[in-house]
Amino acid sequence: MASPTLLLLFTATLLLSSYGYGYGASESVSSAVDLTAVDFDAVLRDTPATHAIVQFYAHWCPACRNYKPQYEKVARLFNGVDAIHPGILLLTRIDCALKVNIDLCDRFSVNHYPMLIWGKSSEFVNGSWSLHQGIGEMRPIDNGRTGDRLLNWINIHLNSTYGFDDEKKEESVLLTKVPNLRQVQIS
């Protein structure tokens, strides 16, 4: 069963998508979590994931629209109810073209779209970032313009070997036959 936090993230994504946040209200629900300045700190504070990637984009940006399927491909591995590796990494998005997000995008010195920032989830909460400050583990991801490159970047920084061909491991209970205590001889 999914954790309450993952269900909350999934519900937040559904709700925000239904109000038109994201790349387009008519598109299907995404695996990347669309956030606004209103819920950004709370979601990143409450996530079980140690690290996060925040994509800053503008819905009108052609490069962002082209990059969306690549980012989604990676997000499906880590986000949502059907994630193969849930709770390890949170992939989120902020639409800097929305008025509600302007100050948040300024806080993180967004100067181009799409812009990806990697860091510990806790560092994003009430945080800010600038290329010149180099705060904590936060850093831009400059070599993530395809799903394969982004996943490779993640694997390097998490010292992992995640792949797109990974299969979801079903949680199963192994039933073992417990011998009848009367039949067990004590030696």
Coordinates of N, CA and C in Angstrom, one line a residue:
M1 N 0.8 -1.2 0.0 CA 0.0 0.0 0.0 C 0.9 1.2 0.0
A2 N 0.5 2.3 -0.7 CA 1.3 3.5 -0.8 C 1.2 4.2 0.5
S3 N 2.3 5.0 0.8 CA 2.4 5.7 2.0 C 1.4 6.9 1.9
P4 N 0.9 7.5 3.0 CA 0.0 8.6 3.0 C 0.6 9.8 2.3
T5 N 2.0 10.0 2.4 CA 2.6 11.1 1.7 C 2.6 11.0 0.2
L6 N 2.8 9.7 -0.3 CA 2.8 9.5 -1.7 C 1.4 9.7 -2.3
L7 N 0.4 9.2 -1.5 CA -1.0 9.4 -1.9 C -1.3 10.9 -1.9
L8 N -0.8 11.7 -0.9 CA -1.0 13.1 -0.9 C -0.4 13.8 -2.1
L9 N 0.8 13.4 -2.5 CA 1.4 13.9 -3.7 C 0.6 13.6 -4.9
F10 N 0.1 12.4 -5.0 CA -0.6 12.0 -6.2 C -1.9 12.8 -6.2
T11 N -2.6 13.0 -5.1 CA -3.8 13.8 -5.0 C -3.6 15.2 -5.4
A12 N -2.5 15.8 -4.9 CA -2.1 17.2 -5.2 C -1.9 17.3 -6.7
T13 N -1.3 16.4 -7.3 CA -1.0 16.4 -8.7 C -2.3 16.4 -9.5
L14 N -3.3 15.5 -9.1 CA -4.6 15.5 -9.7 C -5.3 16.8 -9.6
L15 N -5.3 17.3 -8.3 CA -6.0 18.6 -8.1 C -5.4 19.7 -8.9
L16 N -4.1 19.9 -8.8 CA -3.5 21.0 -9.5 C -3.7 20.8 -11.0
S17 N -3.6 19.6 -11.6 CA -3.8 19.4 -13.0 C -5.3 19.8 -13.4
S18 N -6.2 19.5 -12.5 CA -7.6 19.8 -12.8 C -7.9 21.3 -12.9
Y19 N -7.1 22.1 -12.2 CA -7.2 23.5 -12.2 C -6.4 24.2 -13.3
G20 N -5.7 23.3 -14.1 CA -5.0 23.9 -15.2 C -3.5 24.2 -15.0
Y21 N -3.0 23.8 -13.8 CA -1.6 23.9 -13.6 C -0.8 22.8 -14.3
G22 N 0.3 23.1 -14.8 CA 1.1 22.1 -15.5 C 1.2 22.6 -17.0
Y23 N 1.5 21.7 -17.9 CA 1.7 22.0 -19.3 C 0.4 22.2 -20.0
G24 N -0.6 21.6 -19.5 CA -1.9 21.8 -20.2 C -3.0 21.0 -19.5
A25 N -4.1 21.6 -19.2 CA -5.2 21.0 -18.5 C -5.7 19.8 -19.2
S26 N -5.7 19.7 -20.5 CA -6.3 18.6 -21.2 C -5.4 17.4 -21.3
E27 N -4.1 17.5 -20.8 CA -3.2 16.4 -20.9 C -3.4 15.5 -19.7
S28 N -3.0 14.3 -19.8 CA -3.2 13.3 -18.7 C -2.4 13.7 -17.5
V29 N -2.7 13.1 -16.4 CA -2.0 13.3 -15.2 C -0.6 12.9 -15.3
S30 N 0.3 13.7 -14.8 CA 1.7 13.4 -15.0 C 2.3 12.7 -13.7
S31 N 3.4 12.1 -13.9 CA 4.1 11.5 -12.7 C 4.9 12.6 -12.0
A32 N 5.4 13.6 -12.7 CA 6.1 14.7 -12.0 C 5.1 15.5 -11.2
V33 N 5.4 15.9 -10.1 CA 4.5 16.6 -9.2 C 4.5 18.1 -9.5
D34 N 3.4 18.6 -10.1 CA 3.2 20.0 -10.4 C 2.9 20.8 -9.1
L35 N 3.8 21.7 -8.7 CA 3.6 22.5 -7.5 C 3.5 23.9 -7.8
T36 N 3.0 24.7 -6.8 CA 3.0 26.2 -6.9 C 3.7 26.7 -5.6
A37 N 3.9 27.9 -5.6 CA 4.5 28.5 -4.4 C 3.7 28.3 -3.1
V38 N 2.5 28.0 -3.3 CA 1.6 27.8 -2.1 C 1.9 26.5 -1.4
D39 N 2.2 25.4 -2.2 CA 2.4 24.1 -1.6 C 3.9 23.6 -1.7
F40 N 4.7 24.4 -2.3 CA 6.1 23.9 -2.6 C 6.8 23.5 -1.3
D41 N 6.9 24.4 -0.3 CA 7.6 24.1 0.9 C 7.0 22.9 1.7
A42 N 5.7 22.8 1.8 CA 5.0 21.7 2.5 C 5.3 20.4 1.9
V43 N 5.2 20.3 0.6 CA 5.4 19.0 -0.1 C 6.9 18.6 0.0
L44 N 7.8 19.5 -0.2 CA 9.2 19.1 -0.1 C 9.6 18.8 1.4
R45 N 9.0 19.4 2.3 CA 9.2 19.1 3.8 C 8.7 17.7 4.1
D46 N 7.5 17.4 3.6 CA 6.8 16.1 4.0 C 7.1 14.9 3.2
T47 N 7.9 15.1 2.1 CA 8.2 13.9 1.3 C 9.2 13.0 2.0
P48 N 9.0 11.7 1.8 CA 9.9 10.7 2.3 C 11.2 10.6 1.5
A49 N 11.2 11.2 0.4 CA 12.4 11.2 -0.5 C 13.5 12.1 0.1
T50 N 14.7 11.6 0.1 CA 15.8 12.4 0.6 C 16.2 13.5 -0.3
H51 N 16.2 13.2 -1.6 CA 16.6 14.2 -2.6 C 15.4 14.5 -3.5
A52 N 15.5 15.7 -4.2 CA 14.5 16.1 -5.1 C 15.1 16.8 -6.3
I53 N 14.4 16.8 -7.4 CA 14.8 17.6 -8.6 C 13.6 18.5 -8.8
V54 N 13.8 19.7 -8.9 CA 12.8 20.7 -9.2 C 13.1 21.2 -10.6
Q55 N 12.1 21.1 -11.5 CA 12.2 21.6 -12.8 C 11.4 23.0 -12.9
F56 N 12.1 24.0 -13.2 CA 11.4 25.3 -13.4 C 11.2 25.5 -14.9
Y57 N 10.0 25.8 -15.3 CA 9.7 25.9 -16.7 C 8.6 27.0 -16.9
A58 N 8.3 27.2 -18.2 CA 7.2 28.1 -18.5 C 6.3 27.3 -19.5
H59 N 5.0 27.3 -19.3 CA 4.1 26.5 -20.1 C 4.1 26.9 -21.6
W60 N 4.5 28.1 -21.8 CA 4.6 28.6 -23.2 C 5.9 28.3 -23.9
C61 N 6.8 27.8 -23.2 CA 8.2 27.5 -23.7 C 8.3 26.3 -24.6
P62 N 8.6 26.4 -25.9 CA 8.7 25.2 -26.8 C 9.8 24.2 -26.3
A63 N 10.9 24.6 -25.8 CA 11.9 23.7 -25.2 C 11.3 22.9 -24.1
C64 N 10.5 23.5 -23.2 CA 9.9 22.9 -22.1 C 8.9 21.8 -22.5
R65 N 8.1 22.2 -23.5 CA 7.1 21.2 -24.1 C 7.8 20.0 -24.7
N66 N 8.9 20.3 -25.3 CA 9.7 19.1 -25.9 C 10.3 18.3 -24.9
Y67 N 10.7 18.9 -23.8 CA 11.4 18.2 -22.7 C 10.4 17.4 -21.8
K68 N 9.2 17.8 -21.8 CA 8.2 17.2 -20.9 C 8.2 15.6 -20.9
P69 N 8.1 15.0 -22.1 CA 8.1 13.5 -22.1 C 9.4 12.9 -21.6
Q70 N 10.5 13.6 -21.7 CA 11.8 13.0 -21.2 C 11.7 13.1 -19.6
Y71 N 11.3 14.2 -19.1 CA 11.2 14.3 -17.6 C 10.2 13.4 -17.1
E72 N 9.0 13.2 -17.7 CA 8.0 12.3 -17.3 C 8.5 10.9 -17.3
K73 N 9.3 10.5 -18.3 CA 9.9 9.1 -18.3 C 10.6 8.8 -17.1
V74 N 11.4 9.8 -16.6 CA 12.2 9.6 -15.4 C 11.3 9.6 -14.2
A75 N 10.4 10.6 -14.1 CA 9.4 10.7 -13.0 C 8.6 9.5 -12.7
R76 N 8.3 8.7 -13.8 CA 7.5 7.5 -13.6 C 8.2 6.5 -12.8
L77 N 9.5 6.5 -12.8 CA 10.3 5.6 -12.0 C 10.2 5.8 -10.5
F78 N 10.1 7.1 -10.1 CA 10.2 7.5 -8.7 C 8.9 8.1 -8.1
N79 N 8.0 8.6 -8.9 CA 6.8 9.3 -8.3 C 5.5 8.5 -8.6
G80 N 4.6 8.7 -7.7 CA 3.2 8.2 -8.0 C 3.0 6.8 -7.4
V81 N 1.7 6.4 -7.5 CA 1.3 5.2 -6.9 C 2.0 4.0 -7.7
D82 N 2.2 4.1 -9.0 CA 2.7 3.1 -9.8 C 4.2 3.1 -9.9
A83 N 4.9 4.0 -9.1 CA 6.4 4.1 -9.3 C 7.1 2.8 -9.0
I84 N 8.2 2.6 -9.7 CA 9.0 1.4 -9.5 C 9.9 1.6 -8.3
H85 N 10.4 2.8 -8.1 CA 11.3 3.1 -7.0 C 10.7 4.3 -6.2
P86 N 9.6 4.1 -5.5 CA 9.0 5.2 -4.8 C 9.7 5.6 -3.6
G87 N 9.6 6.9 -3.2 CA 10.2 7.4 -2.0 C 11.7 7.7 -2.0
I88 N 12.3 7.5 -3.1 CA 13.8 7.7 -3.2 C 14.1 9.1 -3.7
L89 N 13.4 9.5 -4.7 CA 13.7 10.8 -5.3 C 12.3 11.4 -5.7
L90 N 12.1 12.7 -5.4 CA 10.9 13.4 -5.8 C 11.2 14.3 -7.0
L91 N 10.5 14.1 -8.1 CA 10.6 15.0 -9.2 C 9.4 15.9 -9.3
T92 N 9.7 17.2 -9.3 CA 8.6 18.2 -9.2 C 8.8 19.2 -10.4
R93 N 7.8 20.0 -10.5 CA 7.8 21.1 -11.6 C 7.1 22.3 -11.0
I94 N 7.7 23.5 -11.4 CA 7.1 24.8 -11.1 C 7.0 25.6 -12.4
D95 N 5.8 26.0 -12.7 CA 5.5 26.9 -13.9 C 5.8 28.3 -13.5
C96 N 7.0 28.8 -13.9 CA 7.4 30.2 -13.6 C 6.6 31.2 -14.4
A97 N 5.8 30.8 -15.3 CA 4.9 31.8 -16.1 C 3.6 32.1 -15.3
L98 N 3.4 31.4 -14.2 CA 2.2 31.7 -13.4 C 2.6 32.7 -12.4
K99 N 1.7 33.7 -12.2 CA 2.0 34.8 -11.3 C 2.3 34.4 -9.9
V100 N 1.6 33.3 -9.4 CA 1.7 32.8 -8.1 C 3.2 32.3 -7.8
N101 N 3.9 32.0 -8.9 CA 5.2 31.4 -8.8 C 6.4 32.3 -9.0
I102 N 6.1 33.5 -9.4 CA 7.2 34.5 -9.8 C 8.2 34.6 -8.7
D103 N 7.8 34.9 -7.4 CA 8.8 35.0 -6.3 C 9.6 33.8 -6.0
L104 N 8.9 32.6 -6.1 CA 9.6 31.3 -5.9 C 10.7 31.1 -7.0
C105 N 10.4 31.4 -8.2 CA 11.3 31.3 -9.3 C 12.5 32.3 -9.1
D106 N 12.2 33.4 -8.6 CA 13.3 34.4 -8.3 C 14.1 33.9 -7.2
R107 N 13.5 33.3 -6.2 CA 14.3 32.7 -5.0 C 15.3 31.7 -5.5
F108 N 15.1 31.0 -6.6 CA 16.0 30.0 -7.1 C 16.7 30.5 -8.3
S109 N 16.8 31.8 -8.5 CA 17.5 32.4 -9.6 C 17.3 31.8 -11.0
V110 N 16.1 31.5 -11.3 CA 15.8 30.9 -12.6 C 16.0 31.9 -13.7
N111 N 16.9 31.5 -14.6 CA 17.3 32.4 -15.7 C 17.1 31.8 -17.1
H112 N 16.6 30.6 -17.1 CA 16.3 30.0 -18.4 C 15.3 28.8 -18.2
Y113 N 14.7 28.4 -19.3 CA 13.7 27.3 -19.2 C 14.1 26.2 -20.2
P114 N 13.9 24.9 -19.8 CA 13.7 24.4 -18.5 C 15.0 24.5 -17.7
M115 N 14.8 24.7 -16.4 CA 16.0 24.7 -15.5 C 15.8 23.7 -14.4
L116 N 16.7 22.8 -14.3 CA 16.6 21.7 -13.3 C 17.6 22.0 -12.1
I117 N 17.1 21.8 -10.9 CA 17.9 22.0 -9.7 C 17.8 20.7 -8.9
W118 N 18.9 20.1 -8.5 CA 19.0 18.9 -7.7 C 19.4 19.3 -6.3
G119 N 18.9 18.7 -5.3 CA 19.3 18.9 -3.9 C 18.6 18.0 -2.9
K120 N 19.0 18.1 -1.7 CA 18.2 17.4 -0.6 C 16.9 18.1 -0.5
S121 N 15.9 17.3 -0.3 CA 14.5 17.8 -0.3 C 14.4 18.9 0.8
S122 N 15.0 18.7 1.9 CA 15.0 19.6 3.0 C 15.7 21.0 2.7
E123 N 16.6 21.0 1.8 CA 17.3 22.2 1.4 C 16.4 23.1 0.6
F124 N 15.4 22.6 -0.1 CA 14.5 23.4 -0.9 C 13.5 24.2 0.0
V125 N 13.2 23.6 1.2 CA 12.2 24.2 2.1 C 12.7 25.5 2.6
N126 N 11.9 26.5 2.3 CA 12.2 27.9 2.7 C 13.6 28.3 2.2
G127 N 14.1 27.6 1.3 CA 15.5 27.9 0.8 C 15.5 28.8 -0.5
S128 N 16.7 29.0 -0.9 CA 16.9 29.8 -2.1 C 18.2 29.2 -2.7
W129 N 18.5 29.6 -3.9 CA 19.6 29.0 -4.6 C 20.2 30.1 -5.6
S130 N 21.5 30.1 -5.7 CA 22.1 30.9 -6.7 C 23.4 30.2 -7.1
L131 N 23.7 30.3 -8.4 CA 24.8 29.6 -8.9 C 26.1 30.0 -8.2
H132 N 26.1 31.3 -7.8 CA 27.3 31.8 -7.1 C 27.4 31.4 -5.6
Q133 N 26.2 31.1 -5.0 CA 26.2 30.8 -3.6 C 26.6 29.3 -3.3
G134 N 26.2 28.4 -4.2 CA 26.6 27.0 -4.0 C 26.2 26.5 -2.6
I135 N 24.9 26.7 -2.3 CA 24.4 26.3 -1.0 C 24.2 24.8 -0.9
G136 N 24.8 24.1 0.1 CA 24.6 22.7 0.4 C 24.8 21.9 -0.8
E137 N 24.0 20.9 -1.0 CA 24.1 20.0 -2.2 C 23.3 20.4 -3.4
M138 N 22.7 21.6 -3.3 CA 21.9 22.1 -4.5 C 22.9 22.4 -5.6
R139 N 22.4 21.9 -6.8 CA 23.2 22.2 -8.0 C 22.3 22.1 -9.2
P140 N 22.7 22.8 -10.3 CA 21.9 22.7 -11.5 C 22.2 21.4 -12.2
I141 N 21.3 20.9 -12.9 CA 21.5 19.7 -13.8 C 21.6 20.2 -15.2
D142 N 22.8 20.3 -15.7 CA 23.0 20.9 -17.0 C 23.0 19.8 -18.1
N143 N 23.3 18.5 -17.7 CA 23.4 17.5 -18.7 C 22.2 16.5 -18.6
G144 N 21.0 17.0 -18.5 CA 19.8 16.2 -18.3 C 18.8 16.4 -19.4
R145 N 19.1 16.7 -20.6 CA 18.2 17.1 -21.6 C 17.5 16.0 -22.3
T146 N 17.8 14.7 -21.9 CA 17.1 13.6 -22.4 C 16.8 12.7 -21.1
G147 N 15.8 11.8 -21.2 CA 15.5 11.0 -20.1 C 16.7 10.1 -19.7
D148 N 17.4 9.6 -20.7 CA 18.6 8.8 -20.5 C 19.7 9.5 -19.8
R149 N 20.0 10.8 -20.2 CA 21.0 11.6 -19.6 C 20.6 11.9 -18.1
L150 N 19.4 12.3 -17.9 CA 18.9 12.7 -16.6 C 19.0 11.5 -15.7
L151 N 18.6 10.3 -16.1 CA 18.7 9.1 -15.3 C 20.2 8.7 -15.0
N152 N 21.0 8.9 -16.0 CA 22.5 8.7 -15.7 C 23.0 9.6 -14.7
W153 N 22.6 10.9 -14.8 CA 23.0 11.9 -13.8 C 22.5 11.5 -12.4
I154 N 21.3 11.1 -12.3 CA 20.7 10.7 -11.0 C 21.5 9.5 -10.5
N155 N 21.8 8.5 -11.3 CA 22.5 7.3 -10.9 C 23.9 7.7 -10.4
I156 N 24.6 8.6 -11.0 CA 25.9 9.0 -10.6 C 25.8 9.7 -9.2
H157 N 24.8 10.5 -9.0 CA 24.7 11.3 -7.7 C 24.1 10.5 -6.6
L158 N 23.4 9.4 -6.9 CA 22.8 8.5 -5.9 C 23.6 7.3 -5.7
N159 N 24.7 7.1 -6.6 CA 25.5 5.9 -6.6 C 24.6 4.7 -6.7
S160 N 23.7 4.8 -7.8 CA 22.7 3.7 -8.0 C 22.8 3.2 -9.5
T161 N 21.9 2.3 -9.8 CA 21.9 1.7 -11.1 C 20.5 1.6 -11.6
Y162 N 19.6 2.6 -11.4 CA 18.2 2.6 -11.9 C 18.2 2.6 -13.4
G163 N 17.2 1.9 -13.9 CA 17.1 1.9 -15.4 C 15.6 1.9 -15.8
F164 N 15.4 2.3 -17.0 CA 14.0 2.3 -17.5 C 13.4 0.9 -17.7
D165 N 14.2 -0.1 -17.7 CA 13.7 -1.4 -17.9 C 13.4 -2.1 -16.5
D166 N 13.6 -1.4 -15.4 CA 13.4 -1.9 -14.1 C 11.9 -2.3 -14.0
E167 N 11.7 -3.4 -13.3 CA 10.3 -3.8 -13.1 C 9.9 -3.5 -11.6
K168 N 8.6 -3.3 -11.5 CA 8.1 -3.0 -10.1 C 8.1 -4.3 -9.3
K169 N 8.7 -4.2 -8.2 CA 8.7 -5.4 -7.3 C 7.5 -5.4 -6.4
E170 N 6.7 -6.4 -6.6 CA 5.4 -6.6 -5.9 C 5.7 -7.0 -4.5
E171 N 5.0 -6.3 -3.5 CA 5.2 -6.7 -2.1 C 4.4 -8.0 -1.9
S172 N 5.1 -9.0 -1.5 CA 4.4 -10.2 -1.2 C 4.8 -10.8 0.1
V173 N 3.9 -11.5 0.7 CA 4.2 -12.1 2.0 C 4.6 -13.6 1.7
L174 N 5.7 -13.9 2.2 CA 6.1 -15.3 2.0 C 5.5 -16.1 3.2
L175 N 4.8 -17.1 2.8 CA 4.2 -18.0 3.8 C 5.1 -19.2 4.0
T176 N 5.5 -19.3 5.2 CA 6.4 -20.5 5.5 C 5.6 -21.4 6.4
K177 N 5.8 -22.7 6.1 CA 5.2 -23.7 6.9 C 5.8 -23.8 8.3
V178 N 5.1 -23.6 9.3 CA 5.6 -23.7 10.7 C 5.3 -25.1 11.1
P179 N 6.3 -25.8 11.6 CA 6.0 -27.2 12.0 C 5.2 -27.2 13.3
N180 N 4.4 -28.2 13.4 CA 3.6 -28.4 14.6 C 4.6 -28.6 15.8
L181 N 4.4 -27.8 16.9 CA 5.4 -27.9 18.0 C 5.4 -29.3 18.6
R182 N 4.4 -30.0 18.5 CA 4.4 -31.4 19.1 C 5.2 -32.3 18.2
Q183 N 5.4 -32.0 17.0 CA 6.2 -32.9 16.1 C 7.7 -32.6 16.2
V184 N 8.1 -31.5 16.8 CA 9.5 -31.1 16.8 C 10.1 -31.8 18.0
Q185 N 11.2 -32.5 17.7 CA 11.9 -33.2 18.8 C 13.0 -32.3 19.3
I186 N 13.1 -32.2 20.6 CA 14.1 -31.4 21.2 C 15.3 -32.4 21.4
S187 N 16.4 -32.1 20.9 CA 17.6 -33.0 21.1 C 18.5 -32.4 22.1

